[in-house]
XYZ file of C-alpha atoms in Angstrom:
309
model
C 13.241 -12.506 -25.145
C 14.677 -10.424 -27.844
C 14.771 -6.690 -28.182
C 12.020 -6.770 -31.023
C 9.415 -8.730 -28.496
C 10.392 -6.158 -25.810
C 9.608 -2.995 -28.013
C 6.228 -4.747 -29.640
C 3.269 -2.592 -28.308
C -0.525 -2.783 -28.597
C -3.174 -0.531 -30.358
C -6.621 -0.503 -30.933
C -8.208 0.745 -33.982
C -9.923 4.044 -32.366
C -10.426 6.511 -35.785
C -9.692 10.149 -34.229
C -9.001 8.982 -30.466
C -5.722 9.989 -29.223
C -3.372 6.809 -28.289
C -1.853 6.666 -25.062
C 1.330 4.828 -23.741
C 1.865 3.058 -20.605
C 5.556 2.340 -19.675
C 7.118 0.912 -16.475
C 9.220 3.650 -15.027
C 10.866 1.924 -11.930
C 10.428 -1.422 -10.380
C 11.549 -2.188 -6.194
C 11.161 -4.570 -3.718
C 7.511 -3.007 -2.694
C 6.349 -0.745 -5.622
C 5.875 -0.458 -9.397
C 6.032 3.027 -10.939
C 3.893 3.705 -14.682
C 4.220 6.640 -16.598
C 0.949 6.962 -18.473
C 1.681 9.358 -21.779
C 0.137 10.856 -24.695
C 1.650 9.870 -28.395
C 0.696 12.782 -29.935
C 2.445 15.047 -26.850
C 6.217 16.472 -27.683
C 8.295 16.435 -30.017
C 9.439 12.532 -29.451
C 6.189 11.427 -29.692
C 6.773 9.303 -32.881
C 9.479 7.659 -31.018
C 8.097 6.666 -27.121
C 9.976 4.630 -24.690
C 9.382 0.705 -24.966
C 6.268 0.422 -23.273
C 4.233 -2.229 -21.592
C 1.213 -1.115 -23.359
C -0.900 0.870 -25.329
C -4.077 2.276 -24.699
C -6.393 3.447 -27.658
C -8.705 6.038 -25.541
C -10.785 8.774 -26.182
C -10.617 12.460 -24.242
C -13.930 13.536 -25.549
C -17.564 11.679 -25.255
C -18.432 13.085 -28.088
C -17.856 10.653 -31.030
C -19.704 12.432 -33.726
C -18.059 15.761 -33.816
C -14.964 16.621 -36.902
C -11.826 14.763 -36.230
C -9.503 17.112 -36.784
C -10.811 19.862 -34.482
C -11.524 17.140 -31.999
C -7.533 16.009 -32.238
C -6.790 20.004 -32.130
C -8.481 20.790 -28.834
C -7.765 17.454 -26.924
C -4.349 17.737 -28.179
C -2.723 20.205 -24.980
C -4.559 17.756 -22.211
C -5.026 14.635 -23.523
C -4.134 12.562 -20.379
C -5.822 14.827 -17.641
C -8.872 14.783 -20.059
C -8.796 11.068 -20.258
C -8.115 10.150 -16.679
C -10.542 12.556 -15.305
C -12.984 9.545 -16.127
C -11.824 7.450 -13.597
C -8.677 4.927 -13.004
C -9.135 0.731 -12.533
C -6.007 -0.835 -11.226
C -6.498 -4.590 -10.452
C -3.223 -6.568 -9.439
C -3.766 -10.240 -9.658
C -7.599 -9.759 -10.472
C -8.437 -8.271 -7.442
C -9.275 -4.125 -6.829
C -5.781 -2.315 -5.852
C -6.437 0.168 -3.500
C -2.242 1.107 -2.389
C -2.143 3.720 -5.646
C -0.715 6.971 -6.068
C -1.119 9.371 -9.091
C 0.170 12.870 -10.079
C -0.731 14.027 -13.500
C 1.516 17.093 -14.930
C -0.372 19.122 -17.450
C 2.977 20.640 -19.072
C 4.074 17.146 -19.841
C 0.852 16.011 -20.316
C 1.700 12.605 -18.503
C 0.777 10.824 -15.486
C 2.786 9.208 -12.678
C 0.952 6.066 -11.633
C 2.847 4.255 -8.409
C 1.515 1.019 -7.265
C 2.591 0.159 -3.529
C 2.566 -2.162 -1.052
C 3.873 -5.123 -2.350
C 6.027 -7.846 -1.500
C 9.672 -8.482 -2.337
C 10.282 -11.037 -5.361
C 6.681 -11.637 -6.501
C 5.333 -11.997 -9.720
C 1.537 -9.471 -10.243
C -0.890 -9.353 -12.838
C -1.384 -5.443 -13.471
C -4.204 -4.437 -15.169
C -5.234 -0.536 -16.004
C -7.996 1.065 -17.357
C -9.586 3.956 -17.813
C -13.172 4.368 -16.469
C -15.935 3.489 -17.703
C -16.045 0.898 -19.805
C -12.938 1.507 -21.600
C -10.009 -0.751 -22.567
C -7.655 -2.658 -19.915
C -4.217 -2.939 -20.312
C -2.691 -6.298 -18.383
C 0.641 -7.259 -18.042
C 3.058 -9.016 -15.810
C 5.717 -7.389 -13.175
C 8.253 -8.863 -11.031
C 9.249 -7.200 -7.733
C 12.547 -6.823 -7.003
C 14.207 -8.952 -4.152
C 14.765 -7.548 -1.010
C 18.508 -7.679 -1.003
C 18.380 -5.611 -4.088
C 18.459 -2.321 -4.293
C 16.612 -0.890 -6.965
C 18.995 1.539 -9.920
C 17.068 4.734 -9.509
C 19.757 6.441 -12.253
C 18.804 3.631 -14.507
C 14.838 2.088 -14.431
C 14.567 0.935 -17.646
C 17.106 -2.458 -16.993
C 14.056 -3.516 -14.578
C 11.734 -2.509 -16.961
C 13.370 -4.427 -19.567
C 13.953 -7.540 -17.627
C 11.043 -8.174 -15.186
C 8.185 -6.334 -16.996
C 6.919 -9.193 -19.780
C 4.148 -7.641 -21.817
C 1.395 -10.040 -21.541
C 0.077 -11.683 -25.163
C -3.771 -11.287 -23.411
C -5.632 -8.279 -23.430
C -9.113 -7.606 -21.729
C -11.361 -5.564 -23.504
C -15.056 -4.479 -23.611
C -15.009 -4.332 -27.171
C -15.574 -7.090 -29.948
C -12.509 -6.823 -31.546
C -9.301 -8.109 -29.514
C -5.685 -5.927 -29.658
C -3.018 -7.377 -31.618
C 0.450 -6.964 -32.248
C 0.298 -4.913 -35.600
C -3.206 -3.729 -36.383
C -3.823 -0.479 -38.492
C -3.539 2.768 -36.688
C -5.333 5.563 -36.645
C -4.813 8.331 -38.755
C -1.668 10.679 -37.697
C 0.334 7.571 -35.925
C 3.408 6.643 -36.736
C 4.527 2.442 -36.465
C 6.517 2.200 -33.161
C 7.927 -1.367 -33.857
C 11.456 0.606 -34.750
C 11.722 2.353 -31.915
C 15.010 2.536 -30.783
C 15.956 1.371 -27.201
C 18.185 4.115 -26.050
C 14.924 6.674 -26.039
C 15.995 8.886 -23.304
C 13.538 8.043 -19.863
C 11.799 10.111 -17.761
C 13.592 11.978 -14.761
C 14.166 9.683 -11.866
C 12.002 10.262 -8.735
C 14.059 12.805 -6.637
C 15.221 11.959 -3.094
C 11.935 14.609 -1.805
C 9.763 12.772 -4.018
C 10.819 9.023 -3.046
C 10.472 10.069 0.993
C 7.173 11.390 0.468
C 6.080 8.106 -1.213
C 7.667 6.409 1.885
C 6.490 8.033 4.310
C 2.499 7.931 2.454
C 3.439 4.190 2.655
C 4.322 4.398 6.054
C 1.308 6.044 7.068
C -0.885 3.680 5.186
C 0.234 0.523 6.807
C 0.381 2.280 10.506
C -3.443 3.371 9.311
C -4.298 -0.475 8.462
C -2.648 -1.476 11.882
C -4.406 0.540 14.068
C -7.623 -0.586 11.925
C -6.376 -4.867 12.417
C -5.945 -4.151 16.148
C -9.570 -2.160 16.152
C -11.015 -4.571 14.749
C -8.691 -7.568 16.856
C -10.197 -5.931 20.414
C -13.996 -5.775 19.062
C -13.538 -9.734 17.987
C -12.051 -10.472 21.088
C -14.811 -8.325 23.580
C -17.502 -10.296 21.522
C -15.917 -13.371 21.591
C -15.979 -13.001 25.471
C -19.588 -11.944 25.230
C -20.405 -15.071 24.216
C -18.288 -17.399 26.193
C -19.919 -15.788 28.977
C -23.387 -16.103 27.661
C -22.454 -19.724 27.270
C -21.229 -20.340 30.623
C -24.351 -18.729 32.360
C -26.545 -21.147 30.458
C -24.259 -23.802 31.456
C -24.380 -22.843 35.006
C -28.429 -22.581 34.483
C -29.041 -26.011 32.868
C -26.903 -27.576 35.949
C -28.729 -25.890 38.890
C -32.152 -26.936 37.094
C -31.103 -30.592 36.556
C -29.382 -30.800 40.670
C -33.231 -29.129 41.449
C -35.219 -32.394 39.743
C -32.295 -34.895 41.074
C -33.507 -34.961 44.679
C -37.359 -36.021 43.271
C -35.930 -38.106 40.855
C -34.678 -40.231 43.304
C -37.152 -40.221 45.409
C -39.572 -41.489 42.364
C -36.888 -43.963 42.393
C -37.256 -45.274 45.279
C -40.786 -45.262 45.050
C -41.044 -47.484 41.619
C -38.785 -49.837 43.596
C -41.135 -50.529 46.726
C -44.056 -51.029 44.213
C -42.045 -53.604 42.324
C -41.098 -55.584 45.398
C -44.888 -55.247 46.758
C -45.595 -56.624 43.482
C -43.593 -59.584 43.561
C -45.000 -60.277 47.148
C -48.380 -60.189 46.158
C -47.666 -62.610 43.254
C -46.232 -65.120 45.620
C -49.149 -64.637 48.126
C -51.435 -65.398 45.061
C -49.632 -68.661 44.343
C -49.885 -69.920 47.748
C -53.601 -69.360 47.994
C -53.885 -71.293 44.518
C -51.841 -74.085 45.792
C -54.025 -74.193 48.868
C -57.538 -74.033 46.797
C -56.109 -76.630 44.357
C -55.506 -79.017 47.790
C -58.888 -78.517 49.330
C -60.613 -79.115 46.066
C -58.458 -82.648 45.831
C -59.266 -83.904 48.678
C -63.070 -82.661 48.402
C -64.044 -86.334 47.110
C -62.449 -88.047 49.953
C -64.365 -85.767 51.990
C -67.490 -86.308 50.208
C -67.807 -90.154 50.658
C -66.298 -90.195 54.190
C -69.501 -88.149 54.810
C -71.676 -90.555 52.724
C -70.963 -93.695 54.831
C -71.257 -91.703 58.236
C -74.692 -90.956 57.330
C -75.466 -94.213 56.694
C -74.225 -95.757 60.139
């Protein structure tokens, strides 16, 4: 990627709304570190750092009132007035809770550190400012774990792992590009030189505080896993147990109705033998009735001629 593709920022065609910059700051194995800053703040303000983005927001709901006393009075707090709206950080489309963010007022920039990631990964970042205003999305790599991140020097991993994404989400009807008109008072930032001085590194204090909020937060969401490990498992046993004394129920019920069951048994099994006997009984008396009535005639005329004698 050349040096002209790195520099290219976004910017929304706002009339009178104050144009903010987002620009990675420091990249490690766990975190990503934004500075969110104010165009119009400073004296280098027609000259900002490559960014990843650019944000075209307003620090006043009021849309109607004159522009130039609007752009006076937001001027001094432009990124305390803006963010005091609310913050949306989603990494990979999801809500990213693991954020940290200290605005200074004399500056009149914000420190936005995103935490708790893993080691060599590629995120989708997206920021915006609440509600309803424009998201800024782009792509970070984490450094590898080996690695240890330049603190003296964050803008190499800047330059090399954070790849301004060519998409932009927006709630409005007309999508970013990468040279529309700006609004009045803005100066073109395609020529902006690369060797802008950066932001002061995070100090030693500074980075052990982040660590140790880090820290914190992950024993915090152990404790909670385990919590929540011991309820699963006492319910879990709850039920096994409510399971086992049905079990036991359904067996003593069915050894209760074995002992007549057999004994019905038995008893269909004496009726079906009686049966049979009687059927064979019943034969033998037909048998015998179909004999007597054979020899009937015999019996007949035998009688006959006796009578006659």
């Amino acid at each position: 990627m050349s040096a002209a593709d790195q520099l290219t920022e976004w910017h929304s065609v706002r009339p009178w709304r104050p144009t903010l910059t987002l620009s990675v700051r420091e990249i490690t194995s766990v975190s990503v570190t934004f500075i969110l800053s104010s165009l119009f703040a400073g004296p280098d303000a027609t000259h900002p750092e490559p960014s990843l983005a650019s944000l075209g927001l307003s620090s006043s709901d009021d849309d109607d009132q004159d522009p130039d006393s609007s752009a006076d009075s937001s001027q001094s707090h432009i990124v305390s007035d803006v963010l005091a709206k609310g913050l949306s950080v989603k990494v990979n489309g999801a809500p990213w809770q693991r954020v940290l963010m200290k605005v200074d007022d004399e500056a009149d920039e914000a420190v936005i550190i995103l935490f708790g990631l893993l080691p060599g990964r590629q995120y989708d970042v997206e920021l915006g400012i609440l509600p309803g205003e424009r998201s800024i999305r782009g792509q970070v790599t984490t450094a590898d774990a080996e690695v240890q991140p330049n603190s003296s020097a964050p803008d190499a991993p800047s330059e090399e792992n954070a790849r301004p994404s060519t998409e932009s989400s927006t709630s409005h009807s007309q999508p970013a590009s990468a040279s529309p008109p700006r609004p009045n008072g803005t100066l073109p930032h395609a020529g902006a030189s690369p060797t802008a001085s950066a932001p002061p590194a995070l100090t030693l204090e500074d980075r052990r505080v982040q660590l140790t909020h880090t820290l914190n937060m992950l024993n915090a969401e152990h404790a909670s896993l385990g919590t929540a490990l011991k309820t699963a498992r006492r319910e879990a046993q709850r039920a096994d147990a409510a399971l086992r004394a049905e079990i036991d129920a359904l067996k003593r019920a069915a050894d209760k109705h074995a002992a007549g069951e057999q004994r019905a048994r038995q008893k269909v099994l004496a009726l079906q033998e009686a049966a049979k006997q009687t059927a064979a009984a019943a034969r033998e008396l037909d048998e015998l009735v179909a004999d007597i009535e054979a020899a009937l005639p015999a019996l007949e005329a035998r009688r006959a001629e006796v009578e006659k004698e």
